Structure formats: C-alpha cells, structure tokens
Coordinates of C-alpha atoms in Angstrom, one line a residue:
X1 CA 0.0 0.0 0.0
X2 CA 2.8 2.6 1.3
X3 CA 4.9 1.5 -2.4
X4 CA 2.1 2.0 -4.0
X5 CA 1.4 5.6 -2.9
X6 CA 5.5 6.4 -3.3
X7 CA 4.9 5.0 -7.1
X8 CA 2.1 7.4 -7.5
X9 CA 3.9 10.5 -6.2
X10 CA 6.7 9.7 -8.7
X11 CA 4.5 9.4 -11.8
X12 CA 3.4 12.7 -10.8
X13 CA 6.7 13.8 -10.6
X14 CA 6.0 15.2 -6.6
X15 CA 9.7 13.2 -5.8
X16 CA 13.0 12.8 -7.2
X17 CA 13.3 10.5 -9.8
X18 CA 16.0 8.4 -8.4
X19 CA 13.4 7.2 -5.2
X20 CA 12.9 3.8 -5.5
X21 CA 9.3 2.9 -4.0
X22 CA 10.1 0.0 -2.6
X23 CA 12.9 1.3 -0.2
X24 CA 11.4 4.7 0.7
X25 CA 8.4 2.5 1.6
X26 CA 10.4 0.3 4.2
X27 CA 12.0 3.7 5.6
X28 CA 9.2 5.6 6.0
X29 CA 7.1 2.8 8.1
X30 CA 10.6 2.2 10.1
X31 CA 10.7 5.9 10.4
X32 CA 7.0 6.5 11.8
X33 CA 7.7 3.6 14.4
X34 CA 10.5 4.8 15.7
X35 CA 9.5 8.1 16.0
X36 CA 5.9 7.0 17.7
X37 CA 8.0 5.2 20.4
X38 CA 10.4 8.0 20.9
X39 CA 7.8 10.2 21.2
X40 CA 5.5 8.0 23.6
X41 CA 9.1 7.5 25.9
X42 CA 9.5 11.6 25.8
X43 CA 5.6 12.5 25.7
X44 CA 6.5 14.8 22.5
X45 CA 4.4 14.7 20.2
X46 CA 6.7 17.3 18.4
X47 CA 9.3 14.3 17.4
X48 CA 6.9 12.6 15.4
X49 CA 6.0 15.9 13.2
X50 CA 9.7 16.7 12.9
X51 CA 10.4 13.1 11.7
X52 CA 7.5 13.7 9.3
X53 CA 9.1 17.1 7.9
X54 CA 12.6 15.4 7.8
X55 CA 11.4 12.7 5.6
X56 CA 9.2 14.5 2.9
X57 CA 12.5 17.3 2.7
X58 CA 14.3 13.9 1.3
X59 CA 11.7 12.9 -1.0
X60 CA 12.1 16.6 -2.8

C-alpha cells in the first residue's frame, strides 16, 4: 500500500526520480515507528512531526 502511494507521487513527478518505491516505503514505516515510540518515551508529540518534515525534505 505505502509502495504504491510512493509510485504514484513519482508518476506525478512530486519526488525525485532516483526514489525507489520499494525502499522509501520500508524507511518511512521504520521511520513512523521509531518516531511513535520515541515520542511516547519523551511525551513529545513534536518528534513525530519533525520526523514527518525530515522525511518528505528527502523525498524533494
């Protein structure tokens, strides 16, 4: 499902072309994990948004 929508924003040309779907997909879940427990173990709410920002500024 998460491949999927990475595919889509690259036909639309919202990424860079050299993101692979596949990859970016497996990051970004491994990246909204850690960042849930991180933020549940420092009760900040404001890790997970940073993580958020951090990853889309890659995709660009």
């Amino acid at each position: 499902m998460v491949e999927k929508l990475f595919q889509q924003g690259l036909d639309r040309g919202e990424f860079r072309k050299e993101i692979e779907p596949g990859p970016a997909a497996l990051l970004f879940i491994a990246a909204l994990e850690g960042s849930l427990i991180l933020a549940g173990t420092a009760r900040d709410v404001g890790i997970i948004e940073q993580s958020a920002r951090t990853f889309c500024q890659m995709l660009r």
